[in-house]
PDB file of C-alpha atoms in Angstrom:
ATOM      1  CA  MET A 102      -0.108  -0.081  -0.008  1.00 51.00           C
ATOM      2  CA  ALA A 103       2.966   2.508   0.771  1.00 53.00           C
ATOM      3  CA  GLN A 104       3.815   2.140  -2.653  1.00 59.00           C
ATOM      4  CA  PHE A 105       1.312   2.425  -4.164  1.00 59.00           C
ATOM      5  CA  GLU A 106       0.928   5.843  -2.403  1.00 65.00           C
ATOM      6  CA  GLN A 107       4.415   7.038  -3.228  1.00 63.00           C
ATOM      7  CA  GLY A 108       3.180   6.175  -7.039  1.00 68.00           C
ATOM      8  CA  ALA A 109       5.905   3.082  -7.043  1.00 81.00           C
ATOM      9  CA  TYR A 110       3.059   1.549  -9.023  1.00 88.00           C
ATOM     10  CA  LEU A 111       5.322  -1.298 -10.370  1.00 88.00           C
ATOM     11  CA  ASP A 112       6.394  -1.881  -6.656  1.00 88.00           C
ATOM     12  CA  ALA A 113       2.892  -2.059  -5.613  1.00 88.00           C
ATOM     13  CA  ILE A 114       2.200  -4.870  -7.650  1.00 92.00           C
ATOM     14  CA  ALA A 115       4.742  -6.720  -6.845  1.00 92.00           C
ATOM     15  CA  ASP A 116       3.751  -6.559  -3.236  1.00 92.00           C
ATOM     16  CA  TYR A 117       0.099  -7.147  -3.736  1.00 93.00           C
ATOM     17  CA  GLU A 118       1.566 -10.206  -6.060  1.00 93.00           C
ATOM     18  CA  GLN A 119       3.198 -11.346  -2.893  1.00 94.00           C
ATOM     19  CA  SER A 120       0.148 -10.842  -0.740  1.00 94.00           C
ATOM     20  CA  LEU A 121      -1.792 -13.449  -2.834  1.00 95.00           C
ATOM     21  CA  GLN A 122       1.102 -15.971  -1.837  1.00 94.00           C
ATOM     22  CA  GLN A 123      -0.186 -15.494   1.571  1.00 93.00           C
ATOM     23  CA  PRO A 124      -1.913 -18.787   3.060  1.00 93.00           C
ATOM     24  CA  GLY A 125      -5.633 -18.368   4.418  1.00 94.00           C
ATOM     25  CA  LEU A 126      -6.527 -15.224   3.007  1.00 95.00           C
ATOM     26  CA  ASP A 127     -10.382 -15.045   3.044  1.00 96.00           C
ATOM     27  CA  GLN A 128     -11.950 -14.036   0.206  1.00 96.00           C
ATOM     28  CA  ILE A 129     -12.890 -10.088   1.225  1.00 96.00           C
ATOM     29  CA  ALA A 130      -9.034  -9.683   1.488  1.00 96.00           C
ATOM     30  CA  LEU A 131      -8.317 -11.635  -1.971  1.00 97.00           C
ATOM     31  CA  ALA A 132     -11.145  -9.380  -3.939  1.00 97.00           C
ATOM     32  CA  GLU A 133      -9.430  -6.327  -1.703  1.00 97.00           C
ATOM     33  CA  ILE A 134      -6.243  -7.043  -2.928  1.00 97.00           C
ATOM     34  CA  TYR A 135      -6.931  -7.632  -6.681  1.00 98.00           C
ATOM     35  CA  ARG A 136      -8.817  -4.659  -7.050  1.00 98.00           C
ATOM     36  CA  ASP A 137      -6.157  -2.518  -5.447  1.00 95.00           C
ATOM     37  CA  ARG A 138      -3.147  -4.400  -7.768  1.00 96.00           C
ATOM     38  CA  GLY A 139      -6.176  -3.793 -10.939  1.00 97.00           C
ATOM     39  CA  LEU A 140      -5.859   0.086  -9.568  1.00 96.00           C
ATOM     40  CA  ALA A 141      -2.027   0.300  -9.655  1.00 95.00           C
ATOM     41  CA  LYS A 142      -2.414  -1.325 -13.107  1.00 96.00           C
ATOM     42  CA  LEU A 143      -5.075   1.197 -13.787  1.00 96.00           C
ATOM     43  CA  MET A 144      -1.959   3.693 -13.237  1.00 93.00           C
ATOM     44  CA  LEU A 145       0.113   1.959 -15.573  1.00 94.00           C
ATOM     45  CA  THR A 146      -2.304   2.111 -18.429  1.00 92.00           C
ATOM     46  CA  ASP A 147      -2.605  -1.277 -18.259  1.00 95.00           C
ATOM     47  CA  GLN A 148      -6.549  -1.537 -18.779  1.00 95.00           C
ATOM     48  CA  VAL A 149      -6.755  -4.894 -19.879  1.00 97.00           C
ATOM     49  CA  GLY A 150      -4.619  -6.258 -17.124  1.00 98.00           C
ATOM     50  CA  ALA A 151      -6.853  -3.717 -14.144  1.00 98.00           C
ATOM     51  CA  ILE A 152      -9.935  -5.246 -16.058  1.00 98.00           C
ATOM     52  CA  ALA A 153      -8.487  -8.583 -15.188  1.00 98.00           C
ATOM     53  CA  ASP A 154      -7.839  -8.347 -11.623  1.00 98.00           C
ATOM     54  CA  PHE A 155     -10.910  -6.372 -10.997  1.00 98.00           C
ATOM     55  CA  SER A 156     -13.261  -8.981 -12.168  1.00 99.00           C
ATOM     56  CA  GLU A 157     -11.217 -11.217 -10.770  1.00 98.00           C
ATOM     57  CA  SER A 158     -12.185  -8.995  -7.606  1.00 98.00           C
ATOM     58  CA  ILE A 159     -15.606  -8.915  -8.091  1.00 99.00           C
ATOM     59  CA  GLN A 160     -15.419 -12.548  -8.350  1.00 98.00           C
ATOM     60  CA  PHE A 161     -13.950 -13.128  -4.587  1.00 98.00           C
ATOM     61  CA  ASN A 162     -17.052  -9.840  -3.356  1.00 98.00           C
ATOM     62  CA  PRO A 163     -19.568  -9.228  -5.978  1.00 97.00           C
ATOM     63  CA  ALA A 164     -20.922  -6.144  -3.436  1.00 97.00           C
ATOM     64  CA  ASP A 165     -17.915  -4.297  -3.995  1.00 96.00           C
ATOM     65  CA  ALA A 166     -19.049  -0.817  -5.558  1.00 98.00           C
ATOM     66  CA  GLU A 167     -15.157   0.334  -5.512  1.00 98.00           C
ATOM     67  CA  ALA A 168     -13.889  -2.768  -7.816  1.00 98.00           C
ATOM     68  CA  TYR A 169     -17.436  -2.310 -10.254  1.00 99.00           C
ATOM     69  CA  TYR A 170     -16.446   1.383 -10.298  1.00 98.00           C
ATOM     70  CA  ASN A 171     -12.563   0.675 -10.933  1.00 98.00           C
ATOM     71  CA  ARG A 172     -13.790  -1.788 -13.704  1.00 99.00           C
ATOM     72  CA  ALA A 173     -16.071   1.003 -15.234  1.00 99.00           C
ATOM     73  CA  CYS A 174     -13.016   3.131 -15.298  1.00 97.00           C
ATOM     74  CA  ALA A 175     -10.914   1.295 -17.071  1.00 98.00           C
ATOM     75  CA  TYR A 176     -13.303   0.059 -19.351  1.00 98.00           C
ATOM     76  CA  HIS A 177     -13.746   3.828 -20.871  1.00 97.00           C
ATOM     77  CA  ARG A 178     -10.565   4.060 -20.818  1.00 96.00           C
ATOM     78  CA  GLN A 179     -10.391   1.517 -23.432  1.00 96.00           C
ATOM     79  CA  ARG A 180     -13.309   2.511 -25.089  1.00 96.00           C
ATOM     80  CA  ASP A 181     -15.808  -0.141 -23.851  1.00 98.00           C
ATOM     81  CA  LEU A 182     -18.593   2.134 -23.562  1.00 98.00           C
ATOM     82  CA  ARG A 183     -21.257   0.151 -22.962  1.00 98.00           C
ATOM     83  CA  LEU A 184     -19.825  -2.187 -20.479  1.00 98.00           C
ATOM     84  CA  ALA A 185     -18.657   1.085 -19.066  1.00 99.00           C
ATOM     85  CA  ILE A 186     -22.529   1.747 -18.634  1.00 99.00           C
ATOM     86  CA  ASP A 187     -23.273  -1.630 -17.068  1.00 98.00           C
ATOM     87  CA  ASP A 188     -20.649  -1.636 -14.595  1.00 99.00           C
ATOM     88  CA  PHE A 189     -21.440   2.814 -13.331  1.00 99.00           C
ATOM     89  CA  THR A 190     -25.374   0.914 -13.377  1.00 99.00           C
ATOM     90  CA  GLN A 191     -24.186  -1.616 -10.906  1.00 98.00           C
ATOM     91  CA  VAL A 192     -22.186   0.882  -8.663  1.00 99.00           C
ATOM     92  CA  LEU A 193     -25.923   2.786  -8.806  1.00 99.00           C
ATOM     93  CA  ALA A 194     -27.379  -0.231  -7.652  1.00 98.00           C
ATOM     94  CA  GLN A 195     -25.169  -1.015  -5.040  1.00 98.00           C
ATOM     95  CA  VAL A 196     -24.587   2.993  -4.214  1.00 98.00           C
ATOM     96  CA  PRO A 197     -27.535   5.117  -5.125  1.00 98.00           C
ATOM     97  CA  ASN A 198     -25.891   8.039  -4.268  1.00 98.00           C
ATOM     98  CA  HIS A 199     -22.640   8.018  -5.699  1.00 98.00           C
ATOM     99  CA  ALA A 200     -22.367  11.166  -7.622  1.00 98.00           C
ATOM    100  CA  GLU A 201     -19.568  10.198  -9.789  1.00 98.00           C
ATOM    101  CA  ALA A 202     -20.910   7.278 -11.129  1.00 99.00           C
ATOM    102  CA  TYR A 203     -23.836   9.329 -12.133  1.00 99.00           C
ATOM    103  CA  ARG A 204     -21.619  11.926 -13.866  1.00 98.00           C
ATOM    104  CA  SER A 205     -19.520   8.893 -15.791  1.00 98.00           C
ATOM    105  CA  ARG A 206     -21.919   7.103 -16.906  1.00 99.00           C
ATOM    106  CA  GLY A 207     -23.804  10.476 -18.016  1.00 98.00           C
ATOM    107  CA  LEU A 208     -20.926  11.809 -19.516  1.00 97.00           C
ATOM    108  CA  ILE A 209     -20.653   8.313 -21.682  1.00 98.00           C
ATOM    109  CA  ARG A 210     -24.511   8.130 -22.632  1.00 98.00           C
ATOM    110  CA  TYR A 211     -23.440  11.936 -24.540  1.00 96.00           C
ATOM    111  CA  GLN A 212     -20.621  10.091 -26.021  1.00 95.00           C
ATOM    112  CA  LEU A 213     -22.820   7.545 -27.201  1.00 97.00           C
ATOM    113  CA  GLY A 214     -25.613  10.176 -28.320  1.00 94.00           C
ATOM    114  CA  GLU A 215     -28.209   9.366 -25.415  1.00 95.00           C
ATOM    115  CA  LYS A 216     -28.646  13.158 -24.529  1.00 93.00           C
ATOM    116  CA  ARG A 217     -31.626  12.589 -22.641  1.00 94.00           C
ATOM    117  CA  GLN A 218     -30.345   9.988 -20.275  1.00 97.00           C
ATOM    118  CA  ALA A 219     -27.109  11.900 -20.150  1.00 97.00           C
ATOM    119  CA  ILE A 220     -29.089  14.854 -18.840  1.00 96.00           C
ATOM    120  CA  ALA A 221     -30.921  13.255 -16.324  1.00 98.00           C
ATOM    121  CA  ASP A 222     -27.548  11.044 -14.720  1.00 98.00           C
ATOM    122  CA  LEU A 223     -25.635  14.550 -14.636  1.00 98.00           C
ATOM    123  CA  GLN A 224     -28.627  16.105 -12.654  1.00 98.00           C
ATOM    124  CA  GLN A 225     -28.464  13.285 -10.707  1.00 98.00           C
ATOM    125  CA  ALA A 226     -24.804  13.862 -10.199  1.00 98.00           C
ATOM    126  CA  ALA A 227     -25.478  17.475  -9.303  1.00 98.00           C
ATOM    127  CA  GLN A 228     -28.106  16.684  -7.019  1.00 98.00           C
ATOM    128  CA  HIS A 229     -25.398  14.490  -5.310  1.00 98.00           C
ATOM    129  CA  PHE A 230     -22.781  16.442  -5.271  1.00 98.00           C
ATOM    130  CA  SER A 231     -25.176  19.147  -3.647  1.00 98.00           C
ATOM    131  CA  ASN A 232     -26.319  16.965  -0.830  1.00 98.00           C
ATOM    132  CA  GLN A 233     -22.987  16.133   0.150  1.00 97.00           C
ATOM    133  CA  GLY A 234     -21.092  19.143   0.314  1.00 98.00           C
ATOM    134  CA  ALA A 235     -18.874  18.786  -3.336  1.00 97.00           C
ATOM    135  CA  ALA A 236     -19.488  22.498  -4.204  1.00 97.00           C
ATOM    136  CA  ILE A 237     -17.042  22.735  -6.490  1.00 98.00           C
ATOM    137  CA  ALA A 238     -17.892  19.222  -8.660  1.00 98.00           C
ATOM    138  CA  TYR A 239     -21.588  20.708  -8.452  1.00 98.00           C
ATOM    139  CA  GLN A 240     -20.900  23.361 -10.307  1.00 98.00           C
ATOM    140  CA  GLN A 241     -18.494  21.668 -13.014  1.00 98.00           C
ATOM    141  CA  THR A 242     -21.691  19.081 -13.747  1.00 98.00           C
ATOM    142  CA  LEU A 243     -24.182  22.167 -13.722  1.00 97.00           C
ATOM    143  CA  ASN A 244     -21.838  23.472 -16.044  1.00 96.00           C
ATOM    144  CA  LEU A 245     -21.614  19.799 -18.143  1.00 95.00           C
ATOM    145  CA  ILE A 246     -25.561  20.148 -18.062  1.00 96.00           C
ATOM    146  CA  HIS A 247     -25.533  23.638 -19.847  1.00 94.00           C
ATOM    147  CA  GLN A 248     -23.494  22.919 -22.506  1.00 92.00           C
ATOM    148  CA  ILE A 249     -25.107  19.673 -23.857  1.00 91.00           C
ATOM    149  CA  GLU A 250     -28.165  21.408 -23.636  1.00 88.00           C
ATOM    150  CA  ALA A 251     -27.224  24.725 -25.420  1.00 85.00           C
ATOM    151  CA  VAL A 252     -25.504  21.929 -28.100  1.00 76.00           C
ATOM    152  CA  ALA A 253     -28.615  20.650 -28.040  1.00 62.00           C
ATOM    153  CA  PHE A 254     -30.241  23.733 -28.358  1.00 59.00           C
ATOM    154  CA  ALA A 255     -28.140  24.938 -31.054  1.00 63.00           C
ATOM    155  CA  ILE A 256     -28.353  21.612 -33.494  1.00 60.00           C
ATOM    156  CA  GLY A 257     -32.135  22.050 -32.829  1.00 53.00           C
TER     157      GLY A 257
END
């Protein structure tokens, strides 16, 4: 973990691999190790490796919304937009006030031309950011909504 926090992602991956060799790890511990190793791989732009680790994490702990969120981000980076939407939707099923998942899903829906759904997700994100006291994220999300609406209005 210390290696990860210092940005030494290759060293962190080696540490996680060593941790996986420890006998007697329960499913939750295994899920956390795979999730954390996946995040290190994601930071190194190894989307394929990250997705594999996040998927392994989800196998061990299907209730880990963070693993779904991270895998959604990896899918998005890989341009697998539908899979990213599916995972962001899974996050929201588990954590209904996850503002960042709403915002990310909204942006992907906009990329796919699903403007109404995008605006609905972004409005949900803005509401949750506001409720959570995240003023900057709230304002940024409102700005995104206004930009999408302006483009939609200009196109007609």
